[in-house]
Each structure stands twice: as structure tokens, then as C-alpha cells.
Amino acid sequence: MISSGVQAHSAPNAPKAMTVPEGMAAFGWDFDSADVKVQELGDGLFVLFGLGGNIVASIGPDGTFIVDDQSEGMIPKVVETIGDLGGDDVDFAVTTHWHFDHAEGNLALGPAGTWLVAHENSREMMKENHVVNMVGLAVLQEAYPESAWPDITFDSSMRFHINGQTVDLMHFGPAHTTGDTAVYFREANVLHMGDVFNNTGYPFIDADNGGTLDGLIAFCEGVLTAINEDTIVVPGHGSTASTAEFARYTRDLATIRDRLTEQVSNGLDLDEIIAAKLTSDFDETYGDNTMFINRAVKSLTYRYHP
Ligand SMILES: [Zn+2]
């Protein structure tokens, strides 16, 4: 919802939206030359790194269960890699959220007979066009055909029992998007966080589609109560991390959130908040803050000036 209070705060107009293929080209993605790299986690679990969000695959006697499916263009290489690892057709594909770099593989897997699983809100988002505004660029993600919509959805939690694993799907409210899922393989002690945990820099918050910094932190805090100190944490992007590293990310974001909140609640606008350099002691760790600050402030502005 847009209200007059939001308009009082300056924010640059969203850049003109590209198509998803144009966006992928802007990222420098080339499916023909891309490799799928594999990290073995034990207990039949693997991380597949390709182009887009990290995939976790559970391969075993009950079948093949994956978390996130990247892009339609990557699916042939992903399926080939799963075959090399002893898997067969993908039986279940959970998508951590609806963004194209995590869920567009549904376009291939759905018609192939894979059971598609996601949070209820992600299914709703896949049914319509949405612009994903990443500040430097924006992408129009078009509605998927019905064959790519999740077949099975959940609201707050759902559990699978497959390949000797108790697999918990958890949702703690709007965070990176409104439809995020964390997937925890209890026996293997492996967690996939989707883009609620970015291990390549500051997180992206899809504030134009209901994501919030407050919610992202609360989501991480909720997940941290469910895992333990030995959990292997797979982020949406970047290398796997320890629970301690994931907890530090959560704490750092909470510190930054408190600083931003003070400025937003005092009525400062985006340009003034950028000029205050509130993340300077974290930028060495997380890198460029341009997109993060813009989207975080937007989500906090909704909270204080609805
Ligand atoms: Zn995302």
C-alpha cells in the first residue's frame, strides 16, 4: 500500500524494469558456459552452486528432494549433476521464495512431474507479474504458467520425512519477501536459509513486495532458536557458513537496524540517512551498502510513517 506519509520521504524512482533474461544478462550469466559445483555435506546431502541461488539436494532411497531450482536454463545441468551423484528424477522441489534466481527452474520441473512446494505467499506471487526493484536495476518477473505453480503449500511450518531426514520447513513472517522458507534437515544438521541469509554481502530486502528489515532479523532469530551450534548453514548466495557466522550476521543487522530506526523515526529522509554513514564499521565486512540502505529504509519508513 502506498500512503501519503511515504511520499513525504524522498526515494529515487525505481529503474525501468528489464525482462528476466535481460536481468540475467546484466548479471553476466551464461547458461552454456556455466558449471555446477558440488559440495558434499554427508547423509546424502549436497550443495549445488550454479547460476543463481544455492541448491541443496537430498539424494537417497526415497528419491530426490531439492531446495531451490535456479533457472530453467540451468535445469539440464542440475539434473545431470544429480544423476552423477546417484539421484534420479527430482521428486520434490521446495523453493525458498518466488524470486526468479531461486524458483524459475519450476518452469522445467513442474511440467516434468516434480512436486513443487513453497510457502503459500510465494505461490500467490508466482501467479502474477511483479517488479523486483534492486535499486541499481529492476526486473519484471512475469507470472508463471500454472504448471510452474507450487502444488503443495504451507503457512507457518511443514515437515517431510524423506531419505532418513526429518525436514522442517519454517516461516516466520515477511522477511526478504513475504513468502520465505527456511529448510532444516534435522539429522544431517543442515539448514537452507534462502535469501534471508546472504553470505556475499548485505542482504537484499524486497521492500516493494512486502519484505522488511525488521522481519528479516526476526526470521533469522526464529531460525536460530531451532538449530544448534553445529548446524551447517547454506545461504541463498555465497559459501556455506557456521551457526556462529549466521548469528553474527543477524546481530550485525540488528545493530544497523537500531541505528536506521532512530534516524527514520526522527523523520530523516533517505539522502540524509545515507550521508550519516551509519554502516561504516560494517562495510569492510559486507561491502557496498547502496541497495541495502535504500531498501531497509524503505521498509522502516512504512513502519514509522504508515
Ligand atoms: Zn531473493
mmCIF file of C-alpha atoms and ligand atoms in Angstrom:
data_model
loop_
_atom_site.group_PDB
_atom_site.id
_atom_site.type_symbol
_atom_site.label_atom_id
_atom_site.label_comp_id
_atom_site.label_asym_id
_atom_site.label_seq_id
_atom_site.Cartn_x
_atom_site.Cartn_y
_atom_site.Cartn_z
ATOM 1 C CA MET A 1 0.000 0.000 0.000
ATOM 2 C CA ILE A 2 1.202 3.491 -0.762
ATOM 3 C CA SER A 3 0.170 6.242 1.607
ATOM 4 C CA SER A 4 0.855 9.954 1.641
ATOM 5 C CA GLY A 5 3.300 9.599 4.552
ATOM 6 C CA VAL A 6 5.604 7.510 2.418
ATOM 7 C CA GLN A 7 5.576 10.107 -0.314
ATOM 8 C CA ALA A 8 6.977 12.672 2.139
ATOM 9 C CA HIS A 9 10.240 10.732 2.178
ATOM 10 C CA SER A 10 12.469 11.105 -0.816
ATOM 11 C CA ALA A 11 13.284 7.932 -2.650
ATOM 12 C CA PRO A 12 14.601 7.559 -6.170
ATOM 13 C CA ASN A 13 12.167 6.219 -8.702
ATOM 14 C CA ALA A 14 12.617 2.559 -9.496
ATOM 15 C CA PRO A 15 14.800 1.992 -12.565
ATOM 16 C CA LYS A 16 12.976 0.897 -15.700
ATOM 17 C CA ALA A 17 12.289 -2.822 -15.338
ATOM 18 C CA MET A 18 14.160 -5.275 -17.537
ATOM 19 C CA THR A 19 12.875 -8.702 -18.501
ATOM 20 C CA VAL A 20 14.286 -11.659 -16.565
ATOM 21 C CA PRO A 21 16.572 -12.688 -19.491
ATOM 22 C CA GLU A 22 17.833 -9.091 -19.723
ATOM 23 C CA GLY A 23 18.447 -9.086 -15.977
ATOM 24 C CA MET A 24 20.347 -12.375 -16.151
ATOM 25 C CA ALA A 25 22.461 -10.952 -18.984
ATOM 26 C CA ALA A 26 23.123 -7.870 -16.848
ATOM 27 C CA PHE A 27 24.399 -10.222 -14.113
ATOM 28 C CA GLY A 28 26.738 -11.754 -16.724
ATOM 29 C CA TRP A 29 25.027 -15.138 -16.585
ATOM 30 C CA ASP A 30 25.688 -17.582 -19.439
ATOM 31 C CA PHE A 31 23.989 -20.953 -19.028
ATOM 32 C CA ASP A 32 26.043 -22.550 -21.821
ATOM 33 C CA SER A 33 29.359 -21.954 -20.091
ATOM 34 C CA ALA A 34 28.151 -22.276 -16.504
ATOM 35 C CA ASP A 35 29.363 -25.105 -14.288
ATOM 36 C CA VAL A 36 27.597 -26.740 -11.387
ATOM 37 C CA LYS A 37 29.994 -27.082 -8.463
ATOM 38 C CA VAL A 38 29.175 -29.586 -5.738
ATOM 39 C CA GLN A 39 29.893 -29.513 -2.015
ATOM 40 C CA GLU A 40 29.146 -32.768 -0.185
ATOM 41 C CA LEU A 41 27.629 -32.334 3.268
ATOM 42 C CA GLY A 42 27.151 -36.009 4.229
ATOM 43 C CA ASP A 43 23.954 -38.019 4.799
ATOM 44 C CA GLY A 44 23.182 -37.855 1.068
ATOM 45 C CA LEU A 45 23.078 -34.053 1.112
ATOM 46 C CA PHE A 46 24.855 -31.817 -1.365
ATOM 47 C CA VAL A 47 25.038 -28.125 -2.167
ATOM 48 C CA LEU A 48 24.918 -27.365 -5.894
ATOM 49 C CA PHE A 49 26.373 -23.991 -6.865
ATOM 50 C CA GLY A 50 25.473 -22.817 -10.350
ATOM 51 C CA LEU A 51 23.960 -19.541 -11.542
ATOM 52 C CA GLY A 52 21.525 -18.077 -9.057
ATOM 53 C CA GLY A 53 20.519 -19.293 -5.639
ATOM 54 C CA ASN A 54 22.274 -22.207 -3.989
ATOM 55 C CA ILE A 55 20.562 -25.589 -4.306
ATOM 56 C CA VAL A 56 20.564 -28.225 -1.566
ATOM 57 C CA ALA A 57 19.849 -31.745 -2.815
ATOM 58 C CA SER A 58 18.932 -34.750 -0.682
ATOM 59 C CA ILE A 59 19.542 -37.919 -2.688
ATOM 60 C CA GLY A 60 18.666 -41.308 -1.275
ATOM 61 C CA PRO A 61 16.451 -44.379 -1.300
ATOM 62 C CA ASP A 62 13.207 -42.398 -1.080
ATOM 63 C CA GLY A 63 14.096 -40.200 -4.033
ATOM 64 C CA THR A 64 15.493 -36.765 -4.825
ATOM 65 C CA PHE A 65 14.396 -33.738 -2.846
ATOM 66 C CA ILE A 66 15.860 -30.338 -3.685
ATOM 67 C CA VAL A 67 15.655 -26.873 -2.164
ATOM 68 C CA ASP A 68 15.598 -24.128 -4.817
ATOM 69 C CA ASP A 69 15.892 -24.732 -8.533
ATOM 70 C CA GLN A 70 17.722 -21.710 -10.011
ATOM 71 C CA SER A 71 16.669 -21.109 -13.598
ATOM 72 C CA GLU A 72 15.052 -23.030 -16.398
ATOM 73 C CA GLY A 73 18.313 -22.676 -18.335
ATOM 74 C CA MET A 74 20.308 -24.355 -15.554
ATOM 75 C CA ILE A 75 17.966 -27.294 -15.016
ATOM 76 C CA PRO A 76 19.594 -29.630 -17.607
ATOM 77 C CA LYS A 77 22.970 -29.238 -15.870
ATOM 78 C CA VAL A 78 21.420 -29.511 -12.422
ATOM 79 C CA VAL A 79 19.605 -32.714 -13.386
ATOM 80 C CA GLU A 80 22.796 -34.122 -14.937
ATOM 81 C CA THR A 81 24.727 -33.340 -11.738
ATOM 82 C CA ILE A 82 22.050 -35.018 -9.605
ATOM 83 C CA GLY A 83 22.382 -38.077 -11.853
ATOM 84 C CA ASP A 84 26.156 -38.103 -11.346
ATOM 85 C CA LEU A 85 25.529 -38.072 -7.588
ATOM 86 C CA GLY A 86 23.293 -41.137 -7.803
ATOM 87 C CA GLY A 87 19.937 -39.376 -7.997
ATOM 88 C CA ASP A 88 17.138 -39.751 -10.477
ATOM 89 C CA ASP A 89 14.200 -37.541 -11.442
ATOM 90 C CA VAL A 90 13.567 -34.711 -8.984
ATOM 91 C CA ASP A 91 10.615 -35.848 -6.867
ATOM 92 C CA PHE A 92 10.207 -32.700 -4.763
ATOM 93 C CA ALA A 93 11.456 -29.144 -5.271
ATOM 94 C CA VAL A 94 10.967 -26.697 -2.418
ATOM 95 C CA THR A 95 11.526 -23.079 -3.379
ATOM 96 C CA THR A 96 12.687 -20.820 -0.535
ATOM 97 C CA HIS A 97 10.847 -17.915 -2.221
ATOM 98 C CA TRP A 98 9.458 -16.829 -5.566
ATOM 99 C CA HIS A 99 12.379 -14.780 -6.967
ATOM 100 C CA PHE A 100 13.498 -15.846 -10.434
ATOM 101 C CA ASP A 101 17.028 -16.874 -9.419
ATOM 102 C CA HIS A 102 15.588 -19.435 -6.962
ATOM 103 C CA ALA A 103 12.287 -20.558 -8.491
ATOM 104 C CA GLU A 104 12.451 -20.230 -12.266
ATOM 105 C CA GLY A 105 13.532 -23.863 -12.556
ATOM 106 C CA ASN A 106 9.881 -24.604 -11.733
ATOM 107 C CA LEU A 107 9.174 -23.809 -15.390
ATOM 108 C CA ALA A 108 11.037 -27.002 -16.341
ATOM 109 C CA LEU A 109 10.444 -29.185 -13.279
ATOM 110 C CA GLY A 110 6.699 -28.600 -12.969
ATOM 111 C CA PRO A 111 5.847 -29.958 -16.422
ATOM 112 C CA ALA A 112 8.344 -32.809 -15.849
ATOM 113 C CA GLY A 113 6.282 -34.066 -12.924
ATOM 114 C CA THR A 114 8.203 -32.776 -9.895
ATOM 115 C CA TRP A 115 6.031 -31.910 -6.903
ATOM 116 C CA LEU A 116 6.600 -28.195 -6.327
ATOM 117 C CA VAL A 117 6.472 -26.905 -2.747
ATOM 118 C CA ALA A 118 6.578 -23.348 -1.362
ATOM 119 C CA HIS A 119 5.113 -21.005 1.196
ATOM 120 C CA GLU A 120 1.541 -20.014 0.352
ATOM 121 C CA ASN A 121 2.545 -16.376 -0.283
ATOM 122 C CA SER A 122 5.249 -17.395 -2.753
ATOM 123 C CA ARG A 123 2.693 -19.355 -4.742
ATOM 124 C CA GLU A 124 0.499 -16.265 -4.880
ATOM 125 C CA MET A 125 3.430 -14.151 -6.065
ATOM 126 C CA MET A 126 4.249 -16.640 -8.845
ATOM 127 C CA LYS A 127 0.755 -16.235 -10.261
ATOM 128 C CA GLU A 128 1.154 -12.542 -11.150
ATOM 129 C CA ASN A 129 3.665 -10.091 -12.599
ATOM 130 C CA HIS A 130 5.957 -8.352 -10.095
ATOM 131 C CA VAL A 131 8.814 -5.902 -10.428
ATOM 132 C CA VAL A 132 11.815 -6.792 -8.258
ATOM 133 C CA ASN A 133 13.474 -3.443 -7.563
ATOM 134 C CA MET A 134 17.138 -3.973 -6.717
ATOM 135 C CA VAL A 135 17.763 -0.187 -6.861
ATOM 136 C CA GLY A 136 20.603 -0.333 -9.428
ATOM 137 C CA LEU A 137 18.361 -2.375 -11.678
ATOM 138 C CA ALA A 138 14.831 -3.721 -11.642
ATOM 139 C CA VAL A 139 13.466 -6.899 -13.190
ATOM 140 C CA LEU A 140 9.914 -7.641 -14.222
ATOM 141 C CA GLN A 141 9.242 -11.219 -13.180
ATOM 142 C CA GLU A 142 6.240 -12.314 -15.206
ATOM 143 C CA ALA A 143 3.523 -14.630 -13.932
ATOM 144 C CA TYR A 144 4.383 -18.309 -14.286
ATOM 145 C CA PRO A 145 2.093 -20.668 -16.152
ATOM 146 C CA GLU A 146 0.035 -22.867 -13.843
ATOM 147 C CA SER A 147 2.322 -25.858 -14.445
ATOM 148 C CA ALA A 148 5.082 -23.988 -12.550
ATOM 149 C CA TRP A 149 2.952 -23.020 -9.531
ATOM 150 C CA PRO A 150 3.610 -24.893 -6.290
ATOM 151 C CA ASP A 151 1.407 -27.978 -5.883
ATOM 152 C CA ILE A 152 1.824 -28.071 -2.106
ATOM 153 C CA THR A 153 1.942 -25.005 0.151
ATOM 154 C CA PHE A 154 2.114 -24.269 3.869
ATOM 155 C CA ASP A 155 1.579 -21.348 6.216
ATOM 156 C CA SER A 156 3.868 -21.469 9.281
ATOM 157 C CA SER A 157 5.512 -24.913 9.156
ATOM 158 C CA MET A 158 5.539 -28.253 7.371
ATOM 159 C CA ARG A 159 7.539 -31.452 7.833
ATOM 160 C CA PHE A 160 8.840 -34.007 5.317
ATOM 161 C CA HIS A 161 10.213 -37.428 6.210
ATOM 162 C CA ILE A 162 12.498 -38.479 3.389
ATOM 163 C CA ASN A 163 15.853 -40.212 2.934
ATOM 164 C CA GLY A 164 16.230 -40.701 6.683
ATOM 165 C CA GLN A 165 15.813 -36.981 7.327
ATOM 166 C CA THR A 166 13.233 -35.058 9.273
ATOM 167 C CA VAL A 167 12.936 -31.961 7.107
ATOM 168 C CA ASP A 168 11.330 -28.909 8.690
ATOM 169 C CA LEU A 169 10.048 -26.071 6.523
ATOM 170 C CA MET A 170 9.775 -22.919 8.638
ATOM 171 C CA HIS A 171 8.284 -19.497 8.046
ATOM 172 C CA PHE A 172 8.494 -16.576 10.465
ATOM 173 C CA GLY A 173 6.608 -13.845 8.626
ATOM 174 C CA PRO A 174 7.695 -11.328 5.968
ATOM 175 C CA ALA A 175 11.487 -11.037 5.679
ATOM 176 C CA HIS A 176 13.414 -10.949 2.371
ATOM 177 C CA THR A 177 9.995 -11.375 0.709
ATOM 178 C CA THR A 178 6.589 -12.240 2.153
ATOM 179 C CA GLY A 179 6.960 -15.929 1.271
ATOM 180 C CA ASP A 180 10.318 -17.072 2.642
ATOM 181 C CA THR A 181 11.007 -20.627 3.792
ATOM 182 C CA ALA A 182 13.933 -21.950 5.806
ATOM 183 C CA VAL A 183 14.516 -25.690 5.311
ATOM 184 C CA TYR A 184 16.192 -27.638 8.121
ATOM 185 C CA PHE A 185 17.401 -31.225 7.654
ATOM 186 C CA ARG A 186 17.498 -32.234 11.313
ATOM 187 C CA GLU A 187 19.573 -35.429 11.289
ATOM 188 C CA ALA A 188 22.159 -34.069 8.871
ATOM 189 C CA ASN A 189 22.006 -30.732 10.759
ATOM 190 C CA VAL A 190 21.937 -28.729 7.523
ATOM 191 C CA LEU A 191 19.868 -25.568 7.069
ATOM 192 C CA HIS A 192 18.993 -23.750 3.828
ATOM 193 C CA MET A 193 18.080 -20.116 4.527
ATOM 194 C CA GLY A 194 17.274 -18.853 1.048
ATOM 195 C CA ASP A 195 17.932 -15.138 0.638
ATOM 196 C CA VAL A 196 17.041 -14.298 4.240
ATOM 197 C CA PHE A 197 20.750 -15.082 4.723
ATOM 198 C CA ASN A 198 23.046 -13.628 2.086
ATOM 199 C CA ASN A 199 26.681 -14.646 2.581
ATOM 200 C CA THR A 200 28.069 -12.385 -0.157
ATOM 201 C CA GLY A 201 27.313 -9.005 1.420
ATOM 202 C CA TYR A 202 24.421 -7.048 2.818
ATOM 203 C CA PRO A 203 21.042 -8.702 2.205
ATOM 204 C CA PHE A 204 18.561 -7.528 -0.393
ATOM 205 C CA ILE A 205 15.154 -6.722 1.067
ATOM 206 C CA ASP A 206 12.363 -6.789 -1.499
ATOM 207 C CA ALA A 207 10.631 -3.835 0.140
ATOM 208 C CA ASP A 208 8.406 -3.062 -2.867
ATOM 209 C CA ASN A 209 6.881 -6.541 -2.467
ATOM 210 C CA GLY A 210 6.453 -6.599 1.310
ATOM 211 C CA GLY A 211 9.933 -7.540 2.549
ATOM 212 C CA THR A 212 11.180 -5.780 5.681
ATOM 213 C CA LEU A 213 14.443 -5.437 7.592
ATOM 214 C CA ASP A 214 12.637 -5.958 10.906
ATOM 215 C CA GLY A 215 11.089 -9.138 9.572
ATOM 216 C CA LEU A 216 14.374 -10.397 8.124
ATOM 217 C CA ILE A 217 16.040 -10.089 11.532
ATOM 218 C CA ALA A 218 13.075 -11.689 13.307
ATOM 219 C CA PHE A 219 13.145 -14.550 10.787
ATOM 220 C CA CYS A 220 16.836 -15.191 11.468
ATOM 221 C CA GLU A 221 16.236 -15.033 15.234
ATOM 222 C CA GLY A 222 13.389 -17.530 14.895
ATOM 223 C CA VAL A 223 15.543 -19.946 12.934
ATOM 224 C CA LEU A 224 18.427 -19.595 15.413
ATOM 225 C CA THR A 225 16.158 -20.947 18.162
ATOM 226 C CA ALA A 226 15.508 -24.081 16.055
ATOM 227 C CA ILE A 227 19.099 -25.025 15.134
ATOM 228 C CA ASN A 228 22.256 -25.643 17.198
ATOM 229 C CA GLU A 229 25.896 -24.580 17.249
ATOM 230 C CA ASP A 230 26.989 -27.341 14.861
ATOM 231 C CA THR A 231 24.456 -26.633 12.101
ATOM 232 C CA ILE A 232 25.809 -26.091 8.587
ATOM 233 C CA VAL A 233 24.032 -23.013 7.260
ATOM 234 C CA VAL A 234 23.535 -22.737 3.500
ATOM 235 C CA PRO A 235 22.804 -19.155 2.440
ATOM 236 C CA GLY A 236 20.813 -18.124 -0.606
ATOM 237 C CA HIS A 237 24.059 -16.915 -2.171
ATOM 238 C CA GLY A 238 27.693 -17.458 -1.221
ATOM 239 C CA SER A 239 29.530 -20.191 0.634
ATOM 240 C CA THR A 240 28.192 -22.300 3.488
ATOM 241 C CA ALA A 241 28.578 -20.887 6.981
ATOM 242 C CA SER A 242 28.576 -21.906 10.627
ATOM 243 C CA THR A 243 25.825 -21.087 13.075
ATOM 244 C CA ALA A 244 28.212 -18.599 14.708
ATOM 245 C CA GLU A 245 28.690 -16.789 11.401
ATOM 246 C CA PHE A 246 24.948 -16.746 10.754
ATOM 247 C CA ALA A 247 24.317 -15.445 14.291
ATOM 248 C CA ARG A 248 26.867 -12.693 13.790
ATOM 249 C CA TYR A 249 25.147 -11.595 10.557
ATOM 250 C CA THR A 250 21.873 -11.476 12.486
ATOM 251 C CA ARG A 251 23.411 -9.394 15.300
ATOM 252 C CA ASP A 252 25.115 -7.005 12.883
ATOM 253 C CA LEU A 253 21.855 -6.390 11.043
ATOM 254 C CA ALA A 254 20.066 -5.751 14.330
ATOM 255 C CA THR A 255 22.687 -3.170 15.289
ATOM 256 C CA ILE A 256 22.314 -1.441 11.939
ATOM 257 C CA ARG A 257 18.517 -1.640 12.156
ATOM 258 C CA ASP A 258 18.576 0.172 15.509
ATOM 259 C CA ARG A 259 20.686 2.981 14.042
ATOM 260 C CA LEU A 260 18.485 3.307 10.965
ATOM 261 C CA THR A 261 15.321 3.182 13.032
ATOM 262 C CA GLU A 262 16.421 6.133 15.136
ATOM 263 C CA GLN A 263 17.011 8.217 12.007
ATOM 264 C CA VAL A 264 13.799 7.158 10.301
ATOM 265 C CA SER A 265 11.698 7.748 13.407
ATOM 266 C CA ASN A 266 13.232 11.228 13.646
ATOM 267 C CA GLY A 267 11.975 11.942 10.143
ATOM 268 C CA LEU A 268 15.283 11.960 8.286
ATOM 269 C CA ASP A 269 14.995 11.103 4.612
ATOM 270 C CA LEU A 270 17.000 8.586 2.617
ATOM 271 C CA ASP A 271 19.649 11.065 1.432
ATOM 272 C CA GLU A 272 20.237 12.282 4.986
ATOM 273 C CA ILE A 273 20.480 8.726 6.279
ATOM 274 C CA ILE A 274 22.967 7.763 3.542
ATOM 275 C CA ALA A 275 25.035 10.848 4.403
ATOM 276 C CA ALA A 276 25.162 9.773 8.070
ATOM 277 C CA LYS A 277 27.209 6.664 7.061
ATOM 278 C CA LEU A 278 25.573 4.502 9.704
ATOM 279 C CA THR A 279 27.091 1.245 8.397
ATOM 280 C CA SER A 280 30.699 2.419 8.019
ATOM 281 C CA ASP A 281 32.041 -0.007 10.657
ATOM 282 C CA PHE A 282 30.361 -2.912 8.834
ATOM 283 C CA ASP A 283 31.106 -2.015 5.217
ATOM 284 C CA GLU A 284 34.504 -3.712 5.267
ATOM 285 C CA THR A 285 32.736 -6.984 6.066
ATOM 286 C CA TYR A 286 29.622 -6.624 3.916
ATOM 287 C CA GLY A 287 30.725 -4.344 1.084
ATOM 288 C CA ASP A 288 28.656 -1.810 -0.816
ATOM 289 C CA ASN A 289 25.591 -0.735 1.150
ATOM 290 C CA THR A 290 23.703 1.218 -1.538
ATOM 291 C CA MET A 291 20.946 -1.289 -2.269
ATOM 292 C CA PHE A 292 20.662 -2.443 1.340
ATOM 293 C CA ILE A 293 20.257 1.039 2.859
ATOM 294 C CA ASN A 294 17.715 2.080 0.241
ATOM 295 C CA ARG A 295 15.540 -1.000 0.740
ATOM 296 C CA ALA A 296 15.997 -1.134 4.534
ATOM 297 C CA VAL A 297 14.992 2.499 4.930
ATOM 298 C CA LYS A 298 12.011 1.987 2.699
ATOM 299 C CA SER A 299 10.814 -0.929 4.841
ATOM 300 C CA LEU A 300 11.394 1.012 8.067
ATOM 301 C CA THR A 301 9.662 4.086 6.672
ATOM 302 C CA TYR A 302 6.493 2.061 6.221
ATOM 303 C CA ARG A 303 6.687 1.155 9.896
ATOM 304 C CA TYR A 304 7.138 4.688 11.235
ATOM 305 C CA HIS A 305 5.188 6.709 8.694
ATOM 306 C CA PRO A 306 2.387 4.430 7.512
HETATM 307 ZN ZN ZN B 1 15.618 -13.424 -3.493
#
